[in-house]
Coordinates of C-alpha atoms and ligand atoms in Angstrom, one line a residue:
M1 CA 16.3 29.8 -28.8
S2 CA 13.3 30.1 -31.1
K3 CA 10.0 30.8 -29.7
Q4 CA 8.4 27.1 -30.6
E5 CA 11.4 25.1 -29.7
R6 CA 10.3 27.5 -25.9
A7 CA 6.6 26.1 -27.1
A8 CA 7.6 22.4 -27.6
G9 CA 9.6 22.7 -23.9
H10 CA 12.7 21.9 -25.7
F11 CA 15.2 23.1 -23.3
S12 CA 17.8 23.6 -22.6
I13 CA 19.2 22.0 -18.5
N14 CA 20.9 25.8 -17.9
E15 CA 17.3 27.0 -17.7
S16 CA 16.4 25.5 -14.6
L17 CA 18.4 28.4 -13.2
L18 CA 17.2 30.8 -15.6
F19 CA 15.2 32.0 -11.8
E20 CA 18.3 33.3 -11.2
E21 CA 18.2 35.9 -14.1
G22 CA 16.3 38.2 -11.6
S23 CA 17.7 41.8 -11.1
P24 CA 18.3 43.7 -8.1
G25 CA 15.2 45.6 -7.0
R26 CA 12.5 43.5 -8.8
R27 CA 9.4 42.1 -7.3
A28 CA 7.0 39.2 -6.8
F29 CA 4.3 41.1 -5.0
D30 CA 3.2 45.0 -4.3
L31 CA 2.5 45.6 -0.5
S32 CA 0.3 49.3 -0.5
P33 CA 2.6 51.2 2.8
L34 CA 2.3 50.7 6.3
D35 CA -0.9 51.9 8.2
V36 CA 1.6 51.0 11.7
P37 CA 4.0 52.1 13.1
L38 CA 6.9 50.1 12.4
K39 CA 8.7 47.2 14.2
Q40 CA 12.3 46.5 13.9
M41 CA 12.7 42.7 13.4
G42 CA 14.9 42.9 16.0
D43 CA 12.0 43.8 18.4
L44 CA 9.8 41.1 18.4
M45 CA 12.9 38.1 18.1
D46 CA 16.4 37.8 19.9
P47 CA 18.2 39.5 17.0
E48 CA 20.8 36.1 16.8
L49 CA 18.0 33.9 15.5
L50 CA 16.6 35.8 12.7
R51 CA 18.5 35.5 9.2
G52 CA 20.1 38.4 7.4
E53 CA 20.0 38.5 4.1
I54 CA 20.9 36.2 1.8
D55 CA 23.9 36.3 -0.5
G56 CA 23.2 36.2 -3.7
M57 CA 19.8 35.1 -3.5
P58 CA 17.8 36.1 -6.9
E59 CA 14.8 38.9 -7.2
L60 CA 12.4 38.0 -9.2
S61 CA 8.8 39.2 -10.4
E62 CA 5.5 37.4 -9.9
V63 CA 6.3 36.3 -13.9
D64 CA 9.7 34.9 -13.7
V65 CA 8.2 32.8 -10.3
I66 CA 5.2 31.4 -12.1
R67 CA 7.4 30.4 -15.3
H68 CA 10.4 29.1 -13.1
F69 CA 8.4 26.7 -11.4
T70 CA 5.5 26.0 -14.5
R71 CA 8.6 24.9 -16.6
L72 CA 10.6 22.6 -13.8
S73 CA 6.1 21.3 -13.8
T74 CA 7.2 20.3 -16.5
W75 CA 9.8 18.5 -17.1
N76 CA 8.2 16.1 -14.7
Y77 CA 6.6 12.8 -15.9
H78 CA 2.9 12.4 -14.2
I79 CA 0.1 9.6 -13.5
D80 CA -2.0 12.6 -16.2
L81 CA 0.7 12.0 -18.9
G82 CA 1.2 8.4 -19.2
L83 CA 0.9 5.1 -17.6
Y84 CA 2.8 5.0 -14.2
P85 CA 3.8 0.9 -13.9
L86 CA 4.8 1.2 -10.2
G87 CA 4.4 -2.4 -9.4
S88 CA 2.9 -2.1 -5.5
C89 CA 3.1 1.2 -5.3
T90 CA -0.1 1.1 -7.4
M91 CA -0.4 4.9 -9.4
K92 CA -4.1 4.8 -10.9
Y93 CA -5.6 7.5 -12.1
N94 CA -6.7 9.9 -9.7
P95 CA -10.4 10.8 -10.7
K96 CA -10.6 14.5 -11.9
I97 CA -14.5 14.6 -9.9
N98 CA -12.4 13.5 -6.5
E99 CA -11.1 16.7 -6.8
R100 CA -13.6 18.5 -7.4
V101 CA -15.3 17.4 -4.7
A102 CA -12.6 17.5 -2.0
R103 CA -13.0 21.2 -3.4
L104 CA -16.4 22.3 -2.4
E105 CA -15.9 24.7 0.3
G106 CA -17.6 23.3 2.9
F107 CA -15.1 19.9 3.2
A108 CA -12.0 22.5 1.8
F109 CA -12.8 25.3 5.0
A110 CA -13.8 23.2 7.2
H111 CA -11.7 24.4 10.4
P112 CA -10.3 21.1 11.5
Y113 CA -10.8 22.4 14.6
L114 CA -14.7 22.9 15.0
P115 CA -17.0 21.1 17.1
A116 CA -18.7 18.4 16.2
Q117 CA -22.2 20.0 15.2
M118 CA -20.8 22.0 13.3
I119 CA -19.6 19.5 11.1
Q120 CA -21.6 17.1 10.9
G121 CA -21.5 16.7 7.0
A122 CA -17.8 16.5 7.6
L123 CA -18.1 13.3 9.8
E124 CA -21.0 11.4 7.8
V125 CA -18.9 11.5 4.6
Q126 CA -16.1 9.7 7.2
K127 CA -18.1 7.5 9.0
T128 CA -19.4 6.4 5.5
L129 CA -16.3 5.8 4.3
E130 CA -15.3 3.7 7.1
D131 CA -18.5 1.8 6.9
C132 CA -17.3 1.3 3.6
L133 CA -13.7 0.6 3.5
A134 CA -15.8 -2.5 6.1
E135 CA -17.8 -4.0 4.1
I136 CA -15.0 -4.5 1.5
S137 CA -12.4 -5.7 3.7
G138 CA -15.0 -7.5 6.6
M139 CA -13.5 -6.3 9.7
D140 CA -15.5 -5.2 12.1
A141 CA -14.7 -1.5 12.9
I142 CA -11.6 1.5 10.8
T143 CA -9.6 3.7 11.9
L144 CA -8.9 6.8 9.3
Q145 CA -6.5 8.7 11.6
P146 CA -2.5 6.9 10.0
A147 CA -1.5 9.3 7.0
A148 CA 0.1 6.7 5.7
G149 CA -0.1 2.7 5.0
A150 CA 3.4 2.4 7.2
H151 CA 2.1 5.3 9.4
G152 CA -1.0 2.9 10.1
E153 CA 1.2 -0.3 10.4
L154 CA 2.3 1.0 13.1
T155 CA -1.0 2.1 14.0
G156 CA -1.9 -1.7 13.8
I157 CA 1.4 -3.3 15.7
L158 CA 0.7 -0.5 18.5
M159 CA -3.1 -2.6 18.7
V160 CA -1.3 -6.0 18.3
R161 CA 0.9 -4.8 21.2
A162 CA -1.8 -2.9 23.5
Y163 CA -4.0 -6.3 23.1
H164 CA -1.2 -8.7 24.3
E165 CA -1.3 -6.6 27.1
S166 CA -4.1 -6.6 28.6
R167 CA -3.7 -10.2 28.4
G168 CA -0.2 -10.0 30.7
N169 CA 2.2 -10.4 28.0
P170 CA 3.0 -7.7 25.5
R171 CA 5.3 -11.0 23.9
R172 CA 8.3 -10.6 22.0
S173 CA 8.4 -10.5 18.2
I174 CA 6.4 -10.7 15.1
L175 CA 7.2 -12.9 12.4
I176 CA 7.1 -10.8 8.7
P177 CA 7.7 -12.9 5.2
D178 CA 11.0 -12.2 3.5
S179 CA 8.6 -10.6 0.0
A180 CA 7.2 -8.6 2.4
H181 CA 7.3 -4.6 1.9
G182 CA 10.0 -3.1 4.6
T183 CA 8.7 -1.1 5.9
N184 CA 6.7 -3.8 7.4
P185 CA 10.1 -5.2 9.6
A186 CA 10.5 -0.9 10.4
S187 CA 7.2 -1.2 11.7
A188 CA 7.5 -4.0 13.9
A189 CA 11.0 -3.1 15.4
I190 CA 9.7 0.6 16.3
A191 CA 6.4 -0.3 18.7
G192 CA 9.2 -2.6 20.1
Y193 CA 9.2 -6.6 18.6
V194 CA 11.7 -8.5 17.7
V195 CA 11.3 -9.2 13.9
E196 CA 11.4 -12.7 13.0
S197 CA 12.1 -13.7 9.1
V198 CA 9.2 -16.3 7.0
P199 CA 10.9 -17.8 3.6
S200 CA 8.9 -18.1 0.9
N201 CA 9.0 -21.2 -0.7
K202 CA 9.5 -22.3 -4.5
R203 CA 6.2 -21.1 -5.5
G204 CA 7.1 -17.6 -4.2
T205 CA 4.1 -18.5 -1.1
I206 CA 5.7 -18.8 2.2
D207 CA 6.7 -22.2 3.6
I208 CA 4.1 -23.3 5.4
G209 CA 6.7 -26.0 7.1
A210 CA 9.4 -23.9 7.6
L211 CA 6.0 -21.4 9.6
Q212 CA 5.1 -23.9 11.7
K213 CA 9.5 -24.3 13.2
I214 CA 9.2 -20.7 14.1
V215 CA 5.5 -20.1 15.6
N216 CA 5.4 -19.9 19.4
H217 CA 4.1 -18.3 22.2
E218 CA 5.8 -15.3 22.5
V219 CA 4.8 -14.6 18.7
A220 CA 2.7 -11.4 18.5
A221 CA 1.6 -11.6 15.5
I222 CA 2.6 -11.9 11.7
M223 CA 2.4 -9.5 8.7
I224 CA 1.5 -10.8 5.9
T225 CA 0.5 -9.8 2.9
N226 CA -2.1 -11.3 0.1
P227 CA -1.8 -11.8 -3.1
N228 CA 2.3 -11.3 -1.9
T229 CA 4.8 -8.4 -2.8
L230 CA 5.4 -11.5 -6.4
G231 CA 1.3 -10.6 -6.6
I232 CA 0.8 -13.9 -5.8
F233 CA -2.6 -14.8 -3.4
E234 CA -1.3 -17.0 -0.3
S235 CA -3.7 -20.2 -1.0
E236 CA -2.6 -21.6 2.4
I237 CA -4.3 -18.0 4.4
A238 CA -7.0 -20.6 5.9
E239 CA -4.0 -22.7 7.6
I240 CA -2.0 -20.1 8.3
T241 CA -4.4 -17.8 10.2
E242 CA -5.2 -20.3 12.2
L243 CA -1.6 -21.8 12.4
L244 CA -0.9 -18.3 14.6
H245 CA -4.3 -18.4 16.2
R246 CA -4.3 -21.7 17.7
Q247 CA -0.5 -20.2 20.4
G248 CA -3.0 -16.7 20.8
A249 CA -0.4 -14.7 18.3
L250 CA -2.8 -11.9 15.9
V251 CA -2.5 -11.7 12.2
Y252 CA -1.9 -8.5 10.5
M253 CA -2.5 -7.7 6.8
D254 CA -0.7 -5.2 4.2
G255 CA -3.5 -4.2 2.8
A256 CA -1.7 -1.0 0.9
N257 CA -3.0 -2.8 -1.8
L258 CA -6.3 -4.4 -2.5
N259 CA -6.9 -3.8 -6.4
A260 CA -7.1 -7.2 -7.0
L261 CA -10.1 -8.6 -4.2
M262 CA -12.5 -5.9 -4.1
G263 CA -15.5 -7.5 -4.8
M264 CA -13.6 -10.9 -4.8
T265 CA -12.5 -12.2 -1.6
R266 CA -12.4 -10.2 2.2
P267 CA -9.2 -10.2 4.7
G268 CA -12.1 -9.8 7.9
D269 CA -13.0 -13.6 5.7
F270 CA -9.7 -15.2 5.2
G271 CA -8.7 -14.6 9.1
I272 CA -7.2 -11.5 8.9
D273 CA -7.5 -9.6 12.8
V274 CA -6.3 -6.1 11.3
L275 CA -5.2 -4.5 8.5
H276 CA -4.0 -1.0 6.7
I277 CA -5.6 0.2 3.5
N278 CA -3.4 2.7 1.0
L279 CA -6.4 5.1 0.0
H280 CA -3.6 6.2 -2.4
K281 CA -3.0 3.2 -4.5
T282 CA -6.5 1.3 -4.4
F283 CA -9.0 4.0 -4.0
T284 CA -7.0 7.1 -6.7
T285 CA -6.1 9.9 -4.1
P286 CA -2.7 11.5 -5.5
H287 CA 0.3 10.6 -4.3
G288 CA 3.8 11.6 -2.9
G289 CA 3.8 15.3 -4.4
G290 CA 0.3 15.1 -5.7
G291 CA -1.4 14.8 -1.8
P292 CA -0.8 13.4 1.7
G293 CA -1.2 10.1 1.5
A294 CA -4.2 7.8 4.4
G295 CA -3.4 4.5 5.8
P296 CA -6.7 3.8 7.4
V297 CA -6.8 0.7 9.7
A298 CA -9.6 -2.2 9.6
V299 CA -9.7 -4.3 12.8
K300 CA -11.7 -7.1 14.2
K301 CA -14.0 -6.7 17.5
V302 CA -11.4 -7.9 19.7
L303 CA -8.8 -5.4 18.4
E304 CA -11.7 -2.2 18.3
P305 CA -10.9 -1.0 22.3
F306 CA -7.7 -0.2 21.3
L307 CA -8.8 2.0 18.7
P308 CA -7.1 5.7 18.3
Y309 CA -9.7 7.8 20.1
P310 CA -11.6 10.1 19.0
V311 CA -14.0 7.4 17.1
I312 CA -16.5 9.1 15.8
E313 CA -20.2 7.6 17.1
S314 CA -23.5 8.1 15.0
K315 CA -26.1 8.2 17.4
T316 CA -29.8 6.5 16.7
D317 CA -30.5 10.8 16.3
G318 CA -28.9 10.7 12.9
T319 CA -26.2 12.6 14.6
Y320 CA -22.2 12.5 14.8
S321 CA -20.7 12.8 17.6
F322 CA -16.5 11.9 19.3
N323 CA -16.1 9.8 21.5
Y324 CA -12.7 10.0 23.3
D325 CA -13.8 8.3 26.2
R326 CA -12.0 5.0 25.4
P327 CA -9.6 4.0 28.4
H328 CA -7.4 1.3 26.5
S329 CA -7.0 3.5 23.2
I330 CA -3.6 3.5 22.4
G331 CA -4.5 7.0 21.7
R332 CA -4.2 9.9 19.2
I333 CA -1.7 9.1 16.6
K334 CA -2.4 11.6 14.0
A335 CA -3.3 15.5 15.0
Y336 CA -7.1 15.6 14.0
N337 CA -8.9 13.1 12.3
G338 CA -6.7 12.1 9.3
Q339 CA -6.2 13.8 5.8
F340 CA -9.9 14.8 5.4
G341 CA -9.4 15.9 2.1
M342 CA -8.3 12.3 1.3
H343 CA -11.2 10.2 3.2
V344 CA -13.4 13.1 0.8
R345 CA -11.8 11.8 -2.7
A346 CA -12.2 8.1 -1.4
L347 CA -15.3 7.9 -0.5
C348 CA -16.4 9.6 -4.0
Y349 CA -14.4 6.5 -5.7
I350 CA -16.4 4.3 -4.1
L351 CA -19.1 6.2 -4.4
A352 CA -19.3 6.4 -8.1
N353 CA -18.3 3.1 -9.1
G354 CA -20.6 1.4 -6.6
A355 CA -20.1 -2.5 -5.1
E356 CA -20.2 -3.7 -8.9
G357 CA -18.2 -0.5 -9.8
L358 CA -15.1 -1.9 -7.6
K359 CA -15.4 -5.7 -8.5
E360 CA -15.1 -4.6 -11.5
V361 CA -11.7 -2.2 -11.2
S362 CA -10.5 -5.5 -9.7
E363 CA -11.3 -8.1 -12.9
V364 CA -9.6 -4.9 -14.5
A365 CA -6.2 -4.3 -13.1
V366 CA -5.8 -8.3 -12.4
L367 CA -6.5 -8.8 -16.4
N368 CA -4.6 -5.8 -17.3
A369 CA -1.3 -7.0 -15.2
N370 CA -2.1 -10.5 -17.6
Y371 CA -2.1 -8.9 -20.5
I372 CA 1.2 -7.8 -19.3
R373 CA 2.2 -11.2 -18.0
S374 CA 1.0 -12.9 -21.6
K375 CA 3.0 -10.5 -24.3
L376 CA 6.4 -10.0 -22.1
K377 CA 7.0 -13.6 -20.6
S378 CA 8.7 -14.5 -24.2
A379 CA 11.2 -11.9 -23.8
Y380 CA 11.7 -11.2 -20.3
A381 CA 12.0 -14.5 -17.0
L382 CA 9.3 -14.5 -14.6
A383 CA 10.3 -14.8 -11.7
Y384 CA 7.4 -17.3 -10.6
D385 CA 4.9 -19.5 -12.6
S386 CA 2.3 -19.2 -9.9
A387 CA -1.0 -17.2 -11.5
S388 CA -0.6 -13.5 -11.4
L389 CA -3.5 -11.6 -9.7
H390 CA -3.2 -7.3 -10.2
E391 CA 0.5 -6.9 -10.1
V392 CA 3.4 -9.3 -12.7
V393 CA 7.3 -10.2 -11.6
F394 CA 10.1 -10.6 -13.8
S395 CA 13.7 -10.6 -13.7
D396 CA 16.2 -9.3 -15.5
R397 CA 18.1 -12.5 -15.9
L398 CA 17.8 -12.3 -19.7
Q399 CA 19.2 -9.0 -20.4
A400 CA 21.6 -10.0 -17.8
R401 CA 23.7 -12.3 -19.8
K402 CA 24.5 -9.4 -22.4
D403 CA 25.2 -6.8 -19.1
V404 CA 22.1 -5.4 -19.4
H405 CA 20.5 -5.1 -15.9
V406 CA 17.1 -3.5 -14.1
W407 CA 17.8 -0.6 -13.8
D408 CA 19.4 0.2 -17.1
I409 CA 15.6 -1.4 -18.5
A410 CA 14.4 1.5 -16.1
K411 CA 16.2 4.1 -17.3
R412 CA 16.0 3.4 -21.4
L413 CA 12.2 3.1 -20.5
M414 CA 12.3 6.9 -19.6
D415 CA 13.7 7.3 -23.4
Y416 CA 10.4 6.0 -25.4
G417 CA 8.0 8.1 -22.3
F418 CA 7.4 5.6 -19.9
H419 CA 8.0 5.4 -16.0
P420 CA 10.0 2.4 -15.2
P421 CA 7.9 0.1 -12.8
T422 CA 9.6 -0.7 -9.1
V423 CA 12.8 -2.7 -10.2
S424 CA 15.2 -5.0 -7.4
F425 CA 12.3 -5.2 -5.2
P426 CA 11.1 -8.0 -4.2
L427 CA 14.0 -8.3 -2.1
I428 CA 13.9 -11.7 -2.5
V429 CA 14.1 -11.3 -7.1
P430 CA 17.8 -10.6 -8.1
G431 CA 16.7 -8.1 -10.9
A432 CA 13.6 -8.0 -10.2
I433 CA 11.2 -6.4 -12.1
M434 CA 7.2 -5.5 -10.7
I435 CA 4.7 -4.7 -13.6
E436 CA 1.4 -3.1 -12.5
P437 CA -0.7 -1.3 -14.7
T438 CA -3.6 -0.9 -12.7
E439 CA -7.6 -0.5 -14.0
S440 CA -7.1 2.6 -15.8
E441 CA -5.1 1.7 -18.1
S442 CA -6.6 1.3 -21.8
R443 CA -5.2 -1.7 -24.6
Q444 CA -3.3 0.5 -26.4
E445 CA -1.9 2.4 -23.9
L446 CA -0.6 -1.3 -22.2
D447 CA 0.6 -1.8 -25.7
A448 CA 2.6 0.7 -26.5
F449 CA 4.7 -0.2 -23.2
V450 CA 4.5 -3.4 -24.0
Q451 CA 6.3 -2.4 -27.3
A452 CA 9.0 -0.6 -26.0
M453 CA 9.3 -3.3 -23.1
L454 CA 10.4 -5.8 -26.3
A455 CA 12.2 -3.1 -28.2
I456 CA 14.2 -2.3 -25.2
D457 CA 14.9 -6.5 -25.2
T458 CA 16.3 -6.2 -28.8
E459 CA 18.3 -3.4 -27.5
A460 CA 19.6 -5.2 -24.6
E461 CA 20.5 -8.4 -27.5
Q462 CA 22.1 -5.8 -31.2
N463 CA 23.1 -2.7 -29.5
P464 CA 23.5 -3.4 -25.3
E465 CA 25.4 -0.4 -24.8
I466 CA 22.4 1.8 -26.2
V467 CA 20.1 0.8 -22.9
K468 CA 23.4 0.7 -20.7
S469 CA 24.4 4.8 -21.7
A470 CA 20.5 5.8 -21.4
P471 CA 18.5 7.6 -21.2
H472 CA 18.9 9.9 -23.4
T473 CA 16.6 11.9 -24.3
T474 CA 15.6 13.7 -20.2
R475 CA 16.1 17.0 -18.9
V476 CA 18.8 15.0 -16.8
G477 CA 21.0 12.0 -18.0
R478 CA 22.1 9.8 -15.5
I479 CA 22.8 9.9 -12.0
D480 CA 25.2 9.1 -9.5
E481 CA 22.9 7.4 -7.3
A482 CA 24.9 6.5 -4.0
A483 CA 26.4 9.5 -4.5
A484 CA 23.0 11.5 -5.1
A485 CA 21.8 9.3 -1.4
R486 CA 25.1 9.9 0.6
K487 CA 25.8 13.3 -0.2
P488 CA 22.1 15.1 -1.1
I489 CA 22.3 18.9 -2.3
L490 CA 19.0 20.2 -0.3
R491 CA 19.6 24.0 -0.4
W492 CA 20.0 26.4 -3.0
R493 CA 23.8 28.1 -3.3
A494 CA 23.9 31.2 -5.0
G495 CA 26.7 30.7 -7.9
Ligands
PLP501 C1 3.2 1.5 -0.6 C2 3.2 0.3 0.7 C3 3.8 0.2 1.5 C4 3.0 1.8 2.6 O1 2.7 2.6 2.4 P1 3.6 4.1 2.7 O2 2.0 5.0 2.0 O3 3.7 4.3 1.4 O4 3.4 4.8 3.5 C5 3.6 -0.7 2.8 N1 3.3 -2.1 2.1 C6 3.3 -2.1 0.9 C7 2.9 -3.4 0.5 C8 2.7 -1.1 0.0 O5 3.3 -1.2 -1.2

């Protein structure tokens, strides 16, 4: 292979194994000689617990290791490379100023066990973020502890449980619409509740008639997503919250994605009692491999006593402290005080945008989703006619007539240089293609994506095989996804 080919990233798949071509005795480190007596490992630990040499383990120099991992990193698609249109998951650009601020020494090197008087600045960041999130969501109090959206859901439902228990009966069930994210029923079940499904109507929103029949005194709460995972606003939300409240039940909102709501309307104003907010979606902190998540939970006054402890308090003299004296608290749900670095990034994003800027974020996110909707709706079947907010859901119904299915379309998009959108979710849409462009994308990037989707539709008509056998340009072709899930190979082995 020529130097130019290498530079352009043209490696054959076998080169993923390059690191195995080390040679005995190569080292990636260089330590000075010991100046203390040598202890054998067996002196310190039970020899039975010690692992011997790993057979065939490659021996590599620092250059080998760095090149191996850097090469692998270039094989990935990522948000800094292009559009990442995952609906529901909101993959928006991670502003680099957030990273600069989170790396400031006082933030990055603050030890999590430092006493409150030595981390006043960090606590001010957290308290300010809490205040901003409370303002944006219309709620009364926030915990920043949960480390992800699902973790926030569990925290919220445990508070719902504690609330009902304090009134004598934890109640039995949680109602969840059939369009909900899968983490909702999982969180409710882990918190000890029976899950009851609420059907959607033809408009893709909650069927109020069906809901009325199942709400009773044993319902602890409904978990609602608004706009729901079809990108549709639950316009009867006021009736829904009133219906639940009349039976003494609470209303949980899955606010993983607030992209359509900021500056437009506030969950606290339409009757929500508790919601989680994903900083790694709406508030631009990195997702997945890019960094840990953060899923703060916002509550109304009635749930405030049950918040995880410690809570951060600001005193009249302008200082901050931790309050552990919370007799009704559900307890601690995360070590330290949550993913502090993510709190810094999210606050940076909120302050950089300001109130007007966040409102504009929502406007542009909705505009972009509707741009895609209008450009693709002649080629792809819309799942529902109702107005789309920040995301739009199509189905593969038209392409399926040629036996081209949603997974084929997703794989083929990779050949056109795009990460696929969310597919096969929400579950109530057969062959769902769920697209959320977010506000960070330019018209040019959206047009390029639209062109790729239209080209795939034409191919499905004229040359379905090329779509069905995609991807053709990636390092790895189509894998057996069932085998990958059932028989995962998670360990490297020699040879
Ligand atoms: C992403 C998401 C979640 C779960 O958030 P995690 O941080 O992945 O645990 C829950 N609900 C909705 C609607 C989501 O989009």
